[in-house]
Amino acid sequence: MYVDVFNGDADGIFSLIQLRKVFPVAADSQMLISGVKRDNALLARVSDDQARDAVVHALDISFDKNTDDLRRILSQGASVFYCDHHQARTLFEHERLQCLIDFAPTVCTGLLMNSYLEGRQRLWAVAAAFGDSLNHVAEAECAALGLSAAEVSALRELGVLANYNGYGASVDDLHYAPEDLFRALMIYDSPLAAVADSAADAPFAVLRRGFAEDMALAAAADVVACDDVVRAVMLPAEAWARRISGTLGNDLAHANPSQAIVIATPNADGATLTVSLRAPKVRLEGAGDICARFDGGGRAGAGGVNALPVDALEEFVGAVRGYYGGGEDNGASRHPA
């Protein structure tokens, strides 16, 4: 049995598409496990029986958030291939564990998978990089491939849309469950073929319509803080806002490269916020570390907190301002880890 565990965003889905295009498996011997983008502790869903002597692929999910379950799965005789680009402080070695982990700010899991597969599904890796907001890296890949402007635009849009689909408090917020989006896109020979499908119910068309509707609503979002260092936006407690939060953060980061971007969305409990942080494009560092001090996490260029108390938002924004502003009042360093 092959157990494919992957993050529900563009990077996770396109990484698995690359793998299964090169190494296909029969549907009845494959188990798919995914969730919304923020759901990183996915190995917990692999039972002992499912892990027993299975081949497990863990793609684009934090090693640190899955360490205990990874050890459990290995103890059941599973062989595990782990490919990810988030920080891995708990990394360990095991005879049945193969790791391909690099948390440099210029890589994503899709690009790591591309290297592993020696470029045999490179276009999907480029779309993954666009989805993970690594536009400069993706554009360099496109130039190396000699792609036309229209092809570059198509890969960028597909990456953005697949990434947008991963955001939500639960799978019910999404247009497609990530497992379903993986299956729907696997039928295409390439990401360009997925974009070219003109059917109204094709995944690209469905996501494009939903994205346009949600972005129109996001245009009226409240800006709760804005200066030379940080821009913070508060979205309402609506499904559309939860869907658009990540893409809105990426768009604002590209449009305002010297600012850190904070996107906050109320959770159902009314007492906490889901917060996304994008480091300034001119300084891709620190985002994951800042969020970790507020019980969140991430990588150098982007991070998040799943349950920030509402009354801690000002402190969080202050920590971001202190870190990237370079002043002595660095709230990120003072907040208890």
C-alpha positions as CSV (number, residue, x, y, z in Angstrom):
1,M,0.0,0.0,0.0
2,Y,1.2,3.5,-0.9
3,V,0.1,6.2,1.6
4,D,0.5,9.6,0.0
5,V,0.3,12.4,2.7
6,F,0.4,15.9,1.3
7,N,-0.4,19.5,2.1
8,G,-3.6,20.7,0.6
9,D,-2.1,23.7,-1.2
10,A,-0.5,24.0,-4.7
11,D,2.9,23.0,-3.5
12,G,1.7,19.8,-1.9
13,I,-0.7,18.8,-4.6
14,F,1.7,19.6,-7.5
15,S,4.5,17.8,-5.7
16,L,2.4,14.6,-5.5
17,I,1.3,15.0,-9.2
18,Q,5.0,15.1,-10.2
19,L,5.7,12.0,-8.2
20,R,2.8,10.0,-9.5
21,K,3.3,11.1,-13.1
22,V,6.8,9.6,-12.9
23,F,5.9,6.7,-10.6
24,P,2.3,5.8,-11.1
25,V,0.4,3.5,-8.7
26,A,-2.9,1.7,-9.1
27,A,-5.8,3.5,-7.4
28,D,-6.7,0.5,-5.3
29,S,-3.2,0.5,-3.8
30,Q,-3.0,4.2,-3.1
31,M,-4.3,6.0,0.0
32,L,-4.6,9.8,-0.2
33,I,-4.4,11.9,3.0
34,S,-4.6,15.7,3.0
35,G,-6.5,18.7,4.5
36,V,-6.6,22.5,4.4
37,K,-3.3,24.3,4.0
38,R,-3.0,25.0,7.8
39,D,-3.4,21.3,8.6
40,N,0.2,20.2,8.8
41,A,0.0,17.4,11.4
42,L,-1.3,14.9,8.8
43,L,0.7,11.8,9.8
44,A,-1.6,11.5,12.8
45,R,-4.3,10.3,10.3
46,V,-2.2,7.3,9.3
47,S,-3.3,4.4,11.6
48,D,-0.9,1.7,12.8
49,D,-2.7,-0.8,10.5
50,Q,-2.4,1.5,7.5
51,A,1.3,2.1,8.2
52,R,2.2,-1.5,8.6
53,D,4.8,-2.3,5.9
54,A,3.4,0.6,3.8
55,V,5.4,3.0,1.6
56,V,4.6,6.5,2.9
57,H,5.3,9.7,1.1
58,A,5.0,12.9,3.3
59,L,5.1,16.0,1.1
60,D,5.1,19.6,2.1
61,I,4.1,19.1,5.8
62,S,6.2,20.3,8.7
63,F,8.6,17.6,10.0
64,D,8.5,19.2,13.5
65,K,4.7,18.9,13.7
66,N,4.8,15.2,12.6
67,T,7.8,13.8,14.5
68,D,6.0,11.7,17.0
69,D,3.7,10.2,14.4
70,L,6.6,9.6,12.1
71,R,8.4,7.6,14.7
72,R,5.1,5.6,15.3
73,I,4.7,4.9,11.6
74,L,8.3,3.8,11.3
75,S,7.8,1.5,14.2
76,Q,5.1,-0.3,12.3
77,G,7.5,-1.2,9.5
78,A,6.7,1.6,7.1
79,S,9.2,3.1,4.7
80,V,8.9,6.9,4.5
81,F,10.1,9.4,2.0
82,Y,9.8,12.9,3.5
83,C,10.1,16.0,1.2
84,D,9.5,19.4,2.6
85,H,10.8,23.0,2.9
86,H,9.8,24.0,6.4
87,Q,12.2,24.2,9.3
88,A,13.0,20.8,10.8
89,R,14.6,21.1,14.2
90,T,13.5,17.6,15.2
91,L,15.1,15.9,12.2
92,F,16.4,12.4,12.9
93,E,17.8,9.4,11.0
94,H,16.3,6.0,10.5
95,E,17.1,3.1,8.2
96,R,13.7,3.3,6.5
97,L,13.5,7.1,6.4
98,Q,14.7,9.1,3.4
99,C,14.5,12.9,3.8
100,L,14.8,15.7,1.2
101,I,14.4,18.8,3.3
102,D,15.7,22.3,2.5
103,F,14.2,25.3,4.2
104,A,16.0,28.0,2.2
105,P,13.6,30.8,1.3
106,T,14.1,30.3,-2.5
107,V,12.8,26.7,-2.6
108,C,9.5,24.9,-2.2
109,T,8.6,21.3,-2.0
110,G,7.6,21.2,-5.7
111,L,11.1,22.4,-6.7
112,L,12.7,19.8,-4.4
113,M,10.6,17.1,-6.0
114,N,11.6,18.4,-9.4
115,S,15.3,17.9,-8.5
116,Y,14.6,14.5,-7.1
117,L,12.8,13.4,-10.3
118,E,15.5,15.0,-12.4
119,G,13.1,17.5,-14.1
120,R,10.8,14.9,-15.6
121,Q,7.6,16.9,-14.7
122,R,9.2,20.4,-14.5
123,L,6.1,22.4,-15.5
124,W,4.2,21.2,-12.4
125,A,7.2,22.3,-10.3
126,V,7.1,25.8,-11.9
127,A,3.3,26.0,-11.1
128,A,4.1,24.9,-7.5
129,A,6.7,27.7,-7.2
130,F,4.2,30.3,-8.5
131,G,1.6,28.9,-6.0
132,D,4.1,29.3,-3.2
133,S,4.7,32.9,-4.2
134,L,8.3,32.3,-5.4
135,N,7.6,34.3,-8.5
136,H,11.3,35.2,-9.2
137,V,12.4,31.6,-9.0
138,A,9.4,30.4,-11.1
139,E,10.1,33.1,-13.7
140,A,13.7,32.0,-13.9
141,E,12.6,28.4,-14.5
142,C,10.2,29.6,-17.2
143,A,13.0,31.5,-18.9
144,A,15.3,28.5,-18.8
145,L,12.5,26.5,-20.4
146,G,11.9,29.1,-23.1
147,L,8.2,29.5,-22.3
148,S,6.1,32.1,-24.0
149,A,4.5,35.0,-22.0
150,A,1.1,33.3,-22.3
151,E,2.5,30.0,-20.9
152,V,4.2,31.8,-18.0
153,S,0.9,33.5,-17.2
154,A,-1.0,30.2,-17.4
155,L,1.3,28.5,-15.0
156,R,1.2,31.4,-12.6
157,E,-2.6,31.5,-12.6
158,L,-2.9,27.8,-12.0
159,G,-0.5,27.9,-9.2
160,V,-2.2,30.8,-7.5
161,L,-5.7,29.2,-7.9
162,A,-4.6,25.8,-6.6
163,N,-3.0,27.6,-3.6
164,Y,-6.1,29.7,-3.0
165,N,-8.2,26.5,-2.9
166,G,-6.2,25.3,0.1
167,Y,-7.2,28.0,2.5
168,G,-10.1,27.6,4.9
169,A,-10.9,26.6,8.5
170,S,-12.1,23.2,7.2
171,V,-12.4,21.4,3.9
172,D,-16.1,22.6,3.8
173,D,-14.7,26.1,3.1
174,L,-12.9,24.9,0.0
175,H,-14.1,24.6,-3.6
176,Y,-12.4,21.1,-3.8
177,A,-11.1,18.8,-1.1
178,P,-7.4,18.6,-1.8
179,E,-7.6,14.9,-2.6
180,D,-10.3,15.6,-5.2
181,L,-8.3,18.4,-6.7
182,F,-5.3,16.1,-7.0
183,R,-7.4,13.5,-8.8
184,A,-9.0,16.1,-11.1
185,L,-5.7,17.5,-12.2
186,M,-3.9,14.2,-12.6
187,I,-5.9,13.5,-15.7
188,Y,-4.1,16.3,-17.6
189,D,-0.8,15.7,-19.4
190,S,0.6,19.0,-18.1
191,P,-0.5,22.1,-16.2
192,L,-0.9,23.9,-19.5
193,A,-3.4,21.3,-20.6
194,A,-5.4,21.9,-17.4
195,V,-5.5,25.7,-18.1
196,A,-6.5,25.0,-21.7
197,D,-9.6,23.0,-20.7
198,S,-12.5,25.3,-21.6
199,A,-15.2,23.2,-20.0
200,A,-17.3,25.1,-17.4
201,D,-16.9,22.4,-14.8
202,A,-13.1,22.0,-15.4
203,P,-11.1,22.6,-12.2
204,F,-9.3,25.6,-13.5
205,A,-12.6,27.3,-14.6
206,V,-14.3,26.6,-11.3
207,L,-11.4,28.0,-9.3
208,R,-11.0,31.0,-11.5
209,R,-14.7,32.0,-11.0
210,G,-14.5,31.5,-7.3
211,F,-11.3,33.4,-7.0
212,A,-12.6,36.4,-8.9
213,E,-15.7,36.6,-6.7
214,D,-13.7,36.3,-3.4
215,M,-11.1,38.9,-4.5
216,A,-13.9,41.4,-5.3
217,L,-15.1,41.0,-1.7
218,A,-11.6,41.3,-0.3
219,A,-11.2,44.7,-1.9
220,A,-13.2,46.2,0.9
221,A,-11.2,44.6,3.7
222,D,-10.3,46.7,6.8
223,V,-6.6,47.9,7.0
224,V,-6.0,48.0,10.8
225,A,-2.3,49.0,10.6
226,C,-0.2,50.5,7.9
227,D,3.3,52.2,7.9
228,D,6.6,51.8,6.2
229,V,7.3,48.5,7.8
230,V,4.0,46.6,8.2
231,R,0.5,46.4,6.6
232,A,-2.1,44.5,8.6
233,V,-5.6,43.6,7.2
234,M,-8.6,42.2,9.1
235,L,-11.0,40.1,7.2
236,P,-14.5,39.1,8.3
237,A,-15.5,35.7,9.7
238,E,-16.8,34.4,6.3
239,A,-15.9,31.4,4.2
240,W,-14.8,33.6,1.3
241,A,-12.5,35.5,3.6
242,R,-10.9,32.3,4.9
243,R,-10.4,31.2,1.3
244,I,-8.8,34.4,0.0
245,S,-6.6,35.2,3.0
246,G,-3.4,33.5,1.8
247,T,-3.6,34.8,-1.8
248,L,-4.5,38.3,-0.6
249,G,-1.4,38.2,1.6
250,N,0.8,37.1,-1.3
251,D,-0.7,39.8,-3.6
252,L,-0.1,42.6,-1.1
253,A,3.5,41.3,-0.5
254,H,4.3,41.5,-4.2
255,A,2.6,44.9,-4.5
256,N,4.4,46.3,-1.4
257,P,7.8,44.6,-1.3
258,S,9.3,46.6,1.5
259,Q,6.4,45.9,3.9
260,A,5.6,42.8,6.0
261,I,2.0,41.7,5.4
262,V,-0.3,40.5,8.2
263,I,-3.7,39.0,7.3
264,A,-6.0,38.2,10.3
265,T,-9.3,36.3,10.1
266,P,-11.6,35.5,13.1
267,N,-12.0,31.9,14.1
268,A,-15.4,30.3,14.9
269,D,-14.7,30.5,18.6
270,G,-14.9,34.3,18.5
271,A,-11.8,34.6,20.7
272,T,-9.0,33.8,18.4
273,L,-7.7,34.7,15.0
274,T,-6.0,32.9,12.2
275,V,-3.1,35.0,11.1
276,S,-0.8,34.9,8.0
277,L,2.5,36.7,7.9
278,R,4.5,37.4,4.8
279,A,8.0,38.7,5.2
280,P,9.0,41.8,3.1
281,K,10.0,40.6,-0.3
282,V,13.2,42.7,0.1
283,R,14.0,40.7,3.3
284,L,12.8,37.1,3.2
285,E,13.6,36.1,6.7
286,G,12.1,35.7,10.2
287,A,8.5,35.1,9.4
288,G,8.4,31.5,10.8
289,D,10.4,32.5,13.8
290,I,8.1,35.4,14.7
291,C,5.0,33.2,14.4
292,A,6.7,30.4,16.4
293,R,6.9,32.8,19.4
294,F,3.1,33.0,19.2
295,D,2.6,29.3,19.0
296,G,2.6,29.3,15.2
297,G,5.3,28.4,12.7
298,G,6.3,28.6,9.1
299,R,9.4,29.3,7.1
300,A,11.7,32.3,6.5
301,G,9.5,34.1,4.0
302,A,6.0,33.2,5.3
303,G,4.4,31.9,8.5
304,G,1.2,31.8,10.4
305,V,-0.6,31.4,13.7
306,N,-3.8,29.3,13.9
307,A,-5.2,30.6,17.1
308,L,-3.9,34.0,18.1
309,P,-6.0,35.6,20.9
310,V,-7.9,38.6,19.5
311,D,-6.3,40.9,22.1
312,A,-2.8,39.8,21.1
313,L,-3.1,41.1,17.5
314,E,-1.6,44.4,18.4
315,E,1.3,42.7,20.2
316,F,1.8,40.5,17.1
317,V,1.9,43.4,14.7
318,G,4.3,45.2,17.1
319,A,6.6,42.2,17.1
320,V,6.5,42.2,13.3
321,R,7.2,45.9,13.2
322,G,10.0,45.6,15.7
323,Y,11.7,42.7,13.8
324,Y,11.6,44.2,10.4
325,G,11.9,47.8,11.5
326,G,15.3,47.1,13.0
327,G,14.5,49.0,16.2
328,E,15.4,48.1,19.8
329,D,11.7,47.4,20.6
330,N,11.7,43.9,19.1
331,G,8.5,42.4,20.4
332,A,9.2,39.1,18.7
333,S,12.2,38.5,20.9
334,R,10.4,39.3,24.1
335,H,7.3,37.2,23.6
336,P,7.6,33.9,25.5
337,A,8.4,31.0,23.3
